[in-house]
């Protein structure tokens, strides 16, 4: 069973005004567990819009969003929020770590909020940090870490509560090319290790080519690249 299915997704901004922008015009996607799919398109094509709809942060005008077999278009706000918190992890270009907490605490806190014990949360945080090569930085605050280290910590935080679906919007976009490569490897390590379904928007064709499939957003639809 797919983790994410999008069927006929349509989305416009400023609907019904002269400035209407039709961004998505029947986008379809089937994303399975264990699969990393690259989403490539020029700026303004609608990548963020698609990720926000897939992650239940925004509503489509038409079409169906299914997460783990559950038709989210039939759920209310509470059901959508519950599914988002349980099943979806988000990664952005800028990491938004909490500056007054250490790297490990940034990964522990969402787990405590989700009902985990402190010991289990701590173990999980250290395991994730080790898998992306920053265990030695666990006790440091974000300001004491390099950009690449901060971003790796942010990946760990996004996966802290074991989501099934990972949505990433230019996850290495603010890093220099060499760091970006390393950090991308760390991300793929987590995606594979956790058996996630991942949809990763990127401008970087080299990184895209290292995923299982590449999709382009073209005139509001997803097409194989
Ligand atoms: P991408 O992530 O590919 O750069 P976006 O999804 O951010 O694209 O945006 C797609 C299009 O929708 C762009 O033309 C953008 O200007 C427009 N857009 C995005 N959000 C809004 C909004 N809230 N109101 C009006 N237009 C928007
Ligand atoms: P919390 O459990 O902290 O209240 P939410 O359920 O509101 O978090 O959001 C879950 C995830 O969605 C978070 O990882 C956050 O990064 C992302 N998120 C929430 N609101 C927005 C938004 N308006 N724009 C982008 N990402 C968001």
XYZ file of N, CA and C and ligand atoms in Angstrom:
729
model
N 0.843 -1.205 0.000
C 0.000 0.000 0.000
C 0.877 1.255 0.000
N 0.594 2.195 -0.880
C 1.409 3.417 -0.944
C 1.290 4.236 0.344
N 2.345 4.980 0.670
C 2.308 5.888 1.816
C 1.568 7.173 1.439
N 1.816 7.641 0.234
C 1.171 8.876 -0.236
C 0.619 8.674 -1.637
N -0.642 9.006 -1.824
C -1.231 9.002 -3.162
C -1.897 10.350 -3.401
N -1.480 11.021 -4.450
C -2.137 12.264 -4.869
C -2.836 11.981 -6.186
N -4.093 12.385 -6.272
C -4.853 12.133 -7.493
C -5.557 13.407 -7.949
N -5.196 13.874 -9.111
C -5.894 15.021 -9.718
C -5.846 16.282 -8.886
N -4.693 16.556 -8.287
C -4.605 17.726 -7.403
C -4.603 19.027 -8.203
N -5.519 19.913 -7.826
C -5.578 21.247 -8.440
C -5.465 22.304 -7.365
N -4.724 23.352 -7.683
C -4.577 24.451 -6.721
C -4.299 25.761 -7.451
N -5.093 26.767 -7.136
C -4.861 28.124 -7.640
C -4.715 29.063 -6.466
N -3.998 30.129 -6.666
C -3.989 31.234 -5.703
C -4.804 32.375 -6.292
N -5.357 33.206 -5.421
C -6.166 34.366 -5.835
C -7.292 33.929 -6.759
N -7.924 32.797 -6.385
C -9.001 32.247 -7.207
C -10.121 33.247 -7.373
N -10.647 33.303 -8.587
C -11.787 34.162 -8.845
C -11.421 35.639 -8.959
N -10.133 35.948 -8.985
C -9.701 37.333 -9.216
C -8.942 37.384 -10.546
N -8.740 38.596 -11.082
C -7.984 38.702 -12.338
C -6.535 38.212 -12.179
N -6.044 38.214 -10.936
C -4.660 37.786 -10.706
C -4.499 36.300 -10.465
N -5.569 35.512 -10.711
C -5.510 34.079 -10.406
C -4.286 33.387 -11.010
N -3.604 32.584 -10.192
C -2.464 31.795 -10.649
C -2.830 30.327 -10.497
N -2.929 29.622 -11.615
C -3.215 28.178 -11.532
C -1.899 27.431 -11.408
N -1.624 26.928 -10.236
C -0.309 26.331 -9.961
C -0.323 24.827 -10.242
N -1.277 24.101 -9.676
C -1.370 22.654 -9.905
C -2.631 22.380 -10.714
N -2.498 21.547 -11.746
C -3.596 21.348 -12.697
C -3.836 19.877 -12.971
N -3.945 19.110 -11.898
C -4.169 17.675 -12.077
C -2.896 16.895 -11.824
N -2.256 17.155 -10.683
C -1.015 16.452 -10.326
C -1.345 15.094 -9.696
N -0.677 14.048 -10.198
C -0.867 12.682 -9.701
C 0.467 12.130 -9.219
N 0.421 11.376 -8.119
C 1.650 10.777 -7.583
C 1.299 9.560 -6.743
N 2.100 8.501 -6.881
C 2.021 7.355 -5.971
C 3.416 7.149 -5.400
N 3.520 7.258 -4.079
C 4.824 7.182 -3.415
C 4.791 6.034 -2.407
N 5.715 5.076 -2.588
C 5.729 3.882 -1.741
C 6.758 3.984 -0.631
N 6.587 3.180 0.399
C 7.565 3.101 1.486
C 8.910 2.673 0.913
N 9.970 3.261 1.415
C 11.310 2.896 0.984
C 11.752 3.564 -0.298
N 10.932 4.495 -0.790
C 11.212 5.121 -2.075
C 11.519 6.616 -1.898
N 12.644 7.050 -2.476
C 12.995 8.466 -2.455
C 12.798 9.045 -3.855
N 11.917 10.019 -3.957
C 11.592 10.609 -5.254
C 11.993 12.074 -5.263
N 12.713 12.455 -6.299
C 13.130 13.851 -6.465
C 12.041 14.618 -7.198
N 11.803 15.841 -6.750
C 10.846 16.731 -7.392
C 11.644 17.922 -7.918
N 11.732 18.023 -9.242
C 12.516 19.116 -9.808
C 11.631 19.992 -10.687
N 11.873 21.283 -10.620
C 11.129 22.242 -11.434
C 11.736 23.600 -11.158
N 11.568 24.534 -12.091
C 12.083 25.875 -11.830
C 11.347 26.523 -10.670
N 11.971 27.532 -10.126
C 11.358 28.343 -9.089
C 9.994 28.842 -9.552
N 9.025 28.765 -8.672
C 7.703 29.282 -9.017
C 6.802 28.262 -9.686
N 7.307 27.054 -9.954
C 6.511 26.043 -10.658
C 5.458 25.400 -9.757
N 5.669 25.485 -8.427
C 4.652 24.937 -7.532
C 5.142 23.821 -6.619
N 6.449 23.675 -6.473
C 6.986 22.594 -5.634
C 6.539 22.735 -4.171
N 6.699 23.937 -3.627
C 6.312 24.139 -2.223
C 4.814 23.930 -2.046
N 4.044 24.401 -3.009
C 2.592 24.229 -2.953
C 2.246 22.740 -2.894
N 2.887 21.957 -3.752
C 2.625 20.516 -3.785
C 3.025 19.859 -2.465
N 4.188 20.229 -1.925
C 4.651 19.639 -0.659
C 3.707 20.008 0.476
N 3.228 21.246 0.485
C 2.316 21.664 1.554
C 0.983 20.926 1.477
N 0.516 20.675 0.275
C -0.738 19.925 0.133
C -0.518 18.462 0.535
N 0.606 17.881 0.091
C 0.908 16.484 0.444
C 1.063 16.322 1.953
N 1.612 17.352 2.613
C 1.857 17.284 4.051
C 0.718 17.830 4.882
N -0.424 18.093 4.249
C -1.641 18.510 4.953
C -1.502 19.867 5.648
N -0.608 20.707 5.119
C -0.494 22.072 5.636
C -1.409 23.008 4.865
N -1.797 22.582 3.664
C -2.670 23.391 2.829
C -3.663 22.448 2.146
N -4.787 22.992 1.706
C -5.823 22.186 1.072
C -5.808 22.416 -0.433
N -5.986 21.335 -1.175
C -6.155 21.454 -2.616
C -7.542 22.002 -2.921
N -7.711 22.609 -4.103
C -9.051 23.029 -4.553
C -9.844 21.823 -5.036
N -9.134 20.851 -5.600
C -9.765 19.627 -6.087
C -8.740 18.518 -6.078
N -9.236 17.281 -6.082
C -8.346 16.124 -6.075
C -8.304 15.470 -4.712
N -7.599 14.353 -4.643
C -7.597 13.525 -3.438
C -6.176 13.325 -2.904
N -6.051 13.446 -1.571
C -4.786 13.164 -0.879
C -5.020 11.975 0.038
N -4.309 10.876 -0.221
C -4.396 9.705 0.659
C -3.068 9.526 1.365
N -3.103 9.364 2.675
C -1.885 9.046 3.424
C -2.112 7.730 4.142
N -1.236 6.760 3.828
C -1.323 5.421 4.411
C -2.746 4.866 4.305
N -3.333 5.019 3.134
C -4.632 4.432 2.864
C -5.819 5.219 3.390
N -5.542 6.338 4.043
C -6.614 7.133 4.640
C -6.873 8.361 3.753
N -8.123 8.524 3.343
C -8.482 9.630 2.456
C -8.568 10.927 3.264
N -7.519 11.736 3.178
C -7.441 12.936 4.009
C -8.413 14.013 3.557
N -8.875 13.918 2.308
C -9.830 14.903 1.822
C -11.191 14.751 2.497
N -11.396 13.611 3.186
C -12.655 13.399 3.910
C -12.534 13.688 5.398
N -11.352 14.105 5.824
C -11.131 14.378 7.250
C -11.254 15.867 7.534
N -11.617 16.179 8.768
C -11.644 17.569 9.206
C -10.264 18.017 9.652
N -10.192 19.261 10.127
C -8.920 19.828 10.576
C -8.227 18.968 11.625
N -9.014 18.457 12.578
C -8.383 17.688 13.667
C -7.764 16.405 13.154
N -8.476 15.723 12.268
C -7.954 14.483 11.710
C -6.711 14.732 10.872
N -6.740 15.836 10.129
C -5.587 16.167 9.290
C -4.379 16.516 10.153
N -4.614 17.286 11.204
C -3.505 17.661 12.093
C -2.924 16.427 12.777
N -3.799 15.531 13.214
C -3.323 14.314 13.887
C -2.461 13.489 12.928
N -2.905 13.330 11.702
C -2.132 12.559 10.728
C -0.817 13.254 10.411
N -0.874 14.582 10.277
C 0.364 15.314 9.988
C 1.382 15.099 11.103
N 0.935 15.216 12.343
C 1.875 15.071 13.460
C 2.408 13.660 13.579
N 1.579 12.670 13.289
C 1.985 11.278 13.461
C 2.818 10.771 12.287
N 2.427 11.120 11.088
C 2.972 10.425 9.910
C 3.891 11.235 9.018
N 3.958 12.551 9.231
C 4.691 13.388 8.276
C 5.843 14.116 8.949
N 7.025 14.072 8.320
C 8.161 14.870 8.762
C 8.512 15.882 7.685
N 8.828 17.099 8.115
C 9.164 18.159 7.157
C 10.613 18.598 7.328
N 11.262 18.863 6.221
C 12.599 19.455 6.247
C 12.605 20.642 5.288
N 13.171 21.738 5.763
C 13.253 22.940 4.935
C 14.700 23.323 4.681
N 14.873 24.308 3.815
C 16.205 24.816 3.498
C 16.868 25.384 4.755
N 16.096 26.075 5.568
C 16.622 26.623 6.814
C 16.037 25.805 7.948
N 16.884 25.488 8.907
C 16.579 24.372 9.790
C 15.628 24.685 10.940
N 15.610 25.972 11.431
C 14.724 26.333 12.537
C 14.908 25.464 13.781
N 16.151 25.167 14.135
C 16.385 24.483 15.416
C 16.155 25.475 16.550
N 15.813 24.972 17.715
C 15.626 25.855 18.871
C 17.002 26.240 19.405
N 17.338 27.539 19.391
C 18.724 27.953 19.662
C 19.170 27.731 21.105
N 18.234 27.729 22.038
C 18.629 27.628 23.443
C 18.759 26.181 23.923
N 18.497 25.234 23.029
C 18.619 23.811 23.382
C 19.761 23.159 22.606
N 20.322 22.088 23.178
C 21.401 21.371 22.479
C 20.835 20.597 21.290
N 21.766 20.095 20.478
C 21.375 19.267 19.327
C 20.504 18.095 19.799
N 20.986 17.374 20.818
C 20.230 16.208 21.290
C 18.852 16.619 21.810
N 18.814 17.728 22.586
C 17.531 18.175 23.142
C 16.543 18.550 22.038
N 17.051 19.109 20.950
C 16.174 19.443 19.829
C 15.490 18.204 19.250
N 16.126 17.052 19.406
C 15.557 15.809 18.876
C 14.734 15.096 19.949
N 15.098 15.316 21.197
C 14.367 14.705 22.318
C 12.995 15.362 22.501
N 12.955 16.694 22.421
C 11.719 17.419 22.770
C 10.487 16.983 21.980
N 10.571 16.861 20.641
C 9.365 16.411 19.936
C 8.905 15.023 20.366
N 9.837 14.196 20.789
C 9.461 12.841 21.234
C 8.739 12.895 22.576
N 9.208 13.778 23.471
C 8.522 13.928 24.760
C 7.105 14.441 24.520
N 6.978 15.397 23.598
C 5.655 15.939 23.276
C 4.742 14.861 22.716
N 5.346 13.830 22.128
C 4.588 12.741 21.516
C 4.374 11.591 22.510
N 4.831 11.768 23.767
C 4.553 10.772 24.795
C 5.666 9.771 25.071
N 6.834 9.945 24.436
C 7.941 9.011 24.684
C 8.539 9.261 26.066
N 9.190 8.237 26.637
C 9.923 8.424 27.890
C 11.223 9.158 27.573
N 11.783 9.830 28.612
C 13.024 10.571 28.376
C 14.146 9.627 27.932
N 14.216 8.454 28.553
C 15.303 7.510 28.219
C 15.185 7.045 26.767
N 13.975 6.689 26.352
C 13.787 6.214 24.977
C 14.073 7.347 23.989
N 13.639 8.557 24.339
C 13.850 9.708 23.456
C 15.340 10.005 23.307
N 16.053 9.901 24.428
C 17.496 10.150 24.405
C 18.213 9.100 23.541
N 17.829 7.840 23.689
C 18.439 6.768 22.876
C 18.188 7.004 21.388
N 16.970 7.331 21.096
C 16.610 7.575 19.697
C 17.410 8.761 19.148
N 17.526 9.822 19.916
C 18.266 11.010 19.465
C 19.721 10.648 19.183
N 20.337 9.909 20.093
C 21.751 9.569 19.915
C 21.943 8.634 18.732
N 21.009 7.714 18.542
C 21.088 6.795 17.396
C 21.002 7.583 16.081
N 20.040 8.505 16.001
C 19.885 9.298 14.772
C 21.126 10.154 14.521
N 21.612 10.812 15.553
C 22.793 11.674 15.390
C 24.003 10.858 14.930
N 24.152 9.658 15.480
C 25.282 8.809 15.088
C 25.176 8.427 13.617
N 23.946 8.150 13.176
C 23.767 7.715 11.781
C 24.098 8.794 10.777
N 24.037 10.058 11.197
C 24.405 11.132 10.261
C 25.758 11.754 10.634
N 26.484 11.075 11.524
C 27.864 11.470 11.792
C 28.045 12.697 12.659
N 27.067 13.028 13.494
C 27.228 14.191 14.375
C 26.986 13.862 15.858
N 27.178 12.599 16.220
C 26.999 12.213 17.630
C 27.912 13.030 18.538
N 29.096 13.350 18.043
C 30.048 14.131 18.839
C 29.594 15.554 19.114
N 28.533 15.972 18.462
C 28.015 17.328 18.624
C 26.727 17.360 19.456
N 26.356 16.226 20.014
C 25.053 16.106 20.686
C 24.836 17.155 21.770
N 25.889 17.518 22.482
C 25.748 18.437 23.608
C 25.925 19.903 23.254
N 26.090 20.198 21.966
C 26.295 21.588 21.553
C 24.987 22.245 21.138
N 24.922 23.545 21.358
C 23.775 24.303 20.836
C 23.991 24.577 19.346
N 22.895 24.828 18.612
C 23.009 25.030 17.169
C 24.062 26.070 16.766
N 24.169 27.168 17.517
C 25.105 28.224 17.135
C 26.548 27.738 17.116
N 26.837 26.668 17.850
C 28.204 26.145 17.901
C 28.464 25.127 16.781
N 27.460 24.857 15.945
C 27.602 23.865 14.872
C 27.746 24.557 13.523
N 28.410 23.864 12.593
C 28.481 24.378 11.219
C 27.100 24.264 10.572
N 26.934 24.922 9.437
C 25.654 24.865 8.711
C 25.270 23.435 8.354
N 26.251 22.668 7.898
C 25.975 21.284 7.514
C 25.592 20.430 8.712
N 26.238 20.691 9.841
C 25.900 19.947 11.058
C 24.498 20.315 11.541
N 24.196 21.592 11.492
C 22.857 22.031 11.902
C 21.787 21.352 11.043
N 22.047 21.280 9.748
C 21.043 20.704 8.863
C 20.885 19.203 9.145
N 21.979 18.525 9.472
C 21.880 17.102 9.800
C 21.073 16.900 11.092
N 21.268 17.795 12.041
C 20.470 17.728 13.279
C 18.980 17.938 12.946
N 18.728 18.866 12.028
C 17.331 19.123 11.635
C 16.702 17.885 10.980
N 17.480 17.145 10.207
C 16.964 15.899 9.618
C 16.563 14.940 10.742
N 17.458 14.811 11.731
C 17.179 13.901 12.853
C 15.903 14.322 13.574
N 15.754 15.633 13.770
C 14.558 16.107 14.458
C 13.294 15.777 13.652
N 13.367 15.955 12.328
C 12.192 15.676 11.488
C 11.784 14.205 11.593
N 12.757 13.339 11.854
C 12.471 11.905 11.892
C 12.296 11.370 13.307
N 12.412 12.265 14.295
C 12.412 11.844 15.697
C 11.220 10.953 16.024
N 10.046 11.326 15.555
C 8.827 10.597 15.916
C 8.430 9.535 14.888
N 9.420 9.081 14.113
C 9.217 7.992 13.158
C 8.045 8.226 12.202
N 8.078 9.340 11.466
C 7.042 9.535 10.449
C 7.219 8.495 9.337
N 6.163 8.272 8.554
C 6.290 7.367 7.412
C 6.642 8.133 6.143
N 6.273 9.410 6.160
C 6.426 10.234 4.960
C 7.338 11.405 5.290
N 8.362 11.594 4.465
C 9.263 12.726 4.639
C 9.101 13.666 3.448
N 8.851 14.930 3.737
C 8.717 15.942 2.692
C 9.825 16.961 2.893
N 10.632 17.166 1.862
C 11.787 18.053 2.010
C 11.782 19.085 0.901
N 11.949 20.347 1.279
C 11.939 21.460 0.330
C 13.348 22.049 0.269
N 14.091 21.719 -0.751
C 15.480 22.192 -0.907
C 16.303 21.935 0.365
N 16.407 20.677 0.778
C 17.023 20.393 2.084
C 18.497 20.767 2.177
N 19.171 20.903 1.034
C 20.588 21.285 1.089
C 20.819 22.607 0.367
N 19.732 23.342 0.151
C 19.783 24.539 -0.699
C 20.648 25.672 -0.194
N 20.889 25.727 1.124
C 21.665 26.858 1.642
C 23.114 26.473 1.935
N 23.558 25.309 1.443
C 24.906 24.830 1.763
C 25.800 24.904 0.528
N 27.110 25.027 0.761
C 28.030 25.017 -0.383
C 28.028 23.614 -0.999
N 28.471 23.477 -2.266
C 28.320 22.208 -2.982
C 28.939 21.006 -2.270
N 30.122 21.135 -1.714
C 30.768 19.980 -1.069
C 29.975 19.556 0.170
N 29.592 20.532 0.981
C 28.815 20.234 2.181
C 27.467 19.654 1.792
N 26.858 20.225 0.770
C 25.555 19.785 0.298
C 25.586 18.291 -0.043
N 26.642 17.857 -0.695
C 26.819 16.464 -1.067
C 26.860 15.545 0.159
N 27.660 15.943 1.128
C 27.806 15.173 2.370
C 26.482 15.089 3.113
N 25.822 16.230 3.204
C 24.585 16.305 3.973
C 23.496 15.498 3.273
N 23.533 15.524 1.942
C 22.573 14.721 1.185
C 22.782 13.228 1.446
N 24.035 12.794 1.499
C 24.332 11.394 1.826
C 23.739 11.023 3.183
N 23.895 11.936 4.135
C 23.357 11.687 5.477
C 21.833 11.548 5.416
N 21.208 12.410 4.633
C 19.748 12.351 4.494
C 19.317 11.015 3.898
N 20.006 10.578 2.848
C 19.631 9.315 2.204
C 19.862 8.133 3.145
N 20.880 8.212 3.964
C 21.146 7.185 4.979
C 19.921 7.029 5.901
N 19.376 8.167 6.327
C 18.195 8.130 7.201
C 16.970 7.615 6.455
N 16.789 8.089 5.235
C 15.622 7.679 4.446
C 15.642 6.163 4.248
N 16.791 5.623 3.884
C 16.917 4.173 3.665
C 16.759 3.419 4.983
N 17.466 3.913 6.005
C 17.465 3.223 7.288
C 16.080 3.133 7.905
N 15.273 4.169 7.685
C 13.945 4.223 8.297
C 12.876 3.655 7.365
N 13.247 3.304 6.150
C 12.271 2.796 5.188
C 11.192 3.806 4.848
N 11.609 5.084 4.764
C 10.650 6.168 4.545
C 10.211 6.272 3.094
N 9.048 6.848 2.906
C 8.671 7.374 1.604
C 9.081 8.838 1.629
N 9.929 9.248 0.674
C 10.452 10.612 0.713
C 10.209 11.320 -0.603
N 9.722 12.545 -0.501
C 9.555 13.406 -1.670
C 10.412 14.639 -1.422
N 11.432 14.824 -2.263
C 12.485 15.792 -1.979
C 12.621 16.771 -3.144
N 12.208 18.007 -2.919
C 12.334 19.033 -3.952
C 13.767 19.542 -3.970
N 14.350 19.616 -5.152
C 15.709 20.126 -5.272
C 15.932 20.754 -6.654
N 16.858 21.719 -6.677
C 17.297 22.277 -7.957
C 18.519 21.536 -8.469
N 19.084 20.685 -7.604
C 20.375 20.072 -7.889
C 20.181 18.753 -8.634
N 20.461 18.743 -9.937
C 20.204 17.567 -10.767
C 21.105 16.392 -10.403
N 22.303 16.683 -9.881
C 23.192 15.594 -9.460
C 22.581 14.842 -8.289
N 22.052 15.609 -7.328
C 21.409 14.971 -6.175
C 20.144 14.238 -6.624
N 19.374 14.866 -7.497
C 18.136 14.241 -7.978
C 18.429 12.879 -8.602
N 19.521 12.809 -9.357
C 19.866 11.573 -10.068
C 20.217 10.443 -9.104
N 20.512 10.774 -7.857
C 20.861 9.734 -6.884
C 19.631 9.200 -6.145
N 18.464 9.706 -6.473
C 17.244 9.167 -5.858
C 16.664 8.069 -6.760
N 15.583 7.438 -6.309
C 15.032 6.306 -7.054
C 14.320 6.737 -8.338
N 13.704 7.902 -8.283
C 12.964 8.407 -9.442
C 13.058 9.919 -9.435
N 12.941 10.510 -10.609
C 12.912 11.968 -10.711
C 11.610 12.366 -11.397
N 10.880 13.271 -10.767
C 9.651 13.795 -11.359
C 9.819 15.284 -11.595
N 9.294 15.746 -12.717
C 9.287 17.172 -13.003
C 7.862 17.689 -12.852
N 7.767 18.915 -12.390
C 6.474 19.575 -12.313
C 6.374 20.452 -13.549
N 5.452 20.052 -14.440
C 5.378 20.718 -15.725
C 3.932 21.104 -16.004
N 3.687 22.381 -16.125
C 2.343 22.896 -16.343
C 1.356 22.325 -15.336
N 1.822 22.234 -14.088
C 0.932 21.840 -13.012
C 0.709 20.350 -12.869
N 1.436 19.561 -13.665
C 1.329 18.103 -13.540
C 2.700 17.501 -13.287
N 2.698 16.294 -12.694
C 3.962 15.602 -12.432
C 4.240 14.638 -13.579
N 5.440 14.767 -14.141
C 5.823 13.882 -15.240
C 7.196 13.290 -14.955
N 7.411 12.054 -15.406
C 8.720 11.419 -15.207
C 9.768 12.187 -15.985
N 10.914 12.415 -15.337
C 11.980 13.188 -16.010
C 12.952 12.236 -16.697
P 8.153 26.719 -6.007
O 8.206 26.071 -4.657
O 8.276 25.738 -7.142
O 9.113 27.860 -6.154
P 5.578 27.761 -5.119
O 4.713 26.601 -4.820
O 6.216 28.460 -3.969
O 6.681 27.341 -6.187
O 4.728 28.850 -5.917
C 4.047 28.542 -7.127
C 3.384 29.792 -7.682
O 2.334 30.193 -6.832
C 4.314 30.993 -7.814
O 3.947 31.668 -8.985
C 4.006 31.787 -6.583
O 4.265 33.164 -6.826
C 2.533 31.523 -6.397
N 2.142 31.581 -4.978
C 2.616 30.826 -3.982
N 2.001 31.104 -2.816
C 1.116 32.101 -3.093
C 0.172 32.822 -2.300
N 0.015 32.583 -1.008
N -0.575 33.766 -2.931
C -0.437 33.991 -4.247
N 0.422 33.348 -5.048
C 1.193 32.405 -4.476
P 3.403 21.221 16.397
O 3.189 19.777 16.713
O 4.739 21.737 16.844
O 2.260 22.125 16.728
P 2.406 21.255 13.736
O 1.548 20.056 13.879
O 1.783 22.595 13.676
O 3.560 21.255 14.829
O 3.296 21.070 12.455
C 3.942 19.865 12.175
C 5.030 20.130 11.165
O 4.546 20.974 10.129
C 6.215 20.851 11.781
O 7.355 20.041 11.545
C 6.368 22.150 11.039
O 7.698 22.268 10.531
C 5.429 22.042 9.897
N 4.621 23.263 9.753
C 3.577 23.630 10.519
N 3.003 24.768 10.076
C 3.722 25.140 8.997
C 3.629 26.221 8.066
N 2.682 27.162 8.157
N 4.527 26.289 7.082
C 5.464 25.351 6.969
N 5.594 24.298 7.783
C 4.759 24.177 8.789
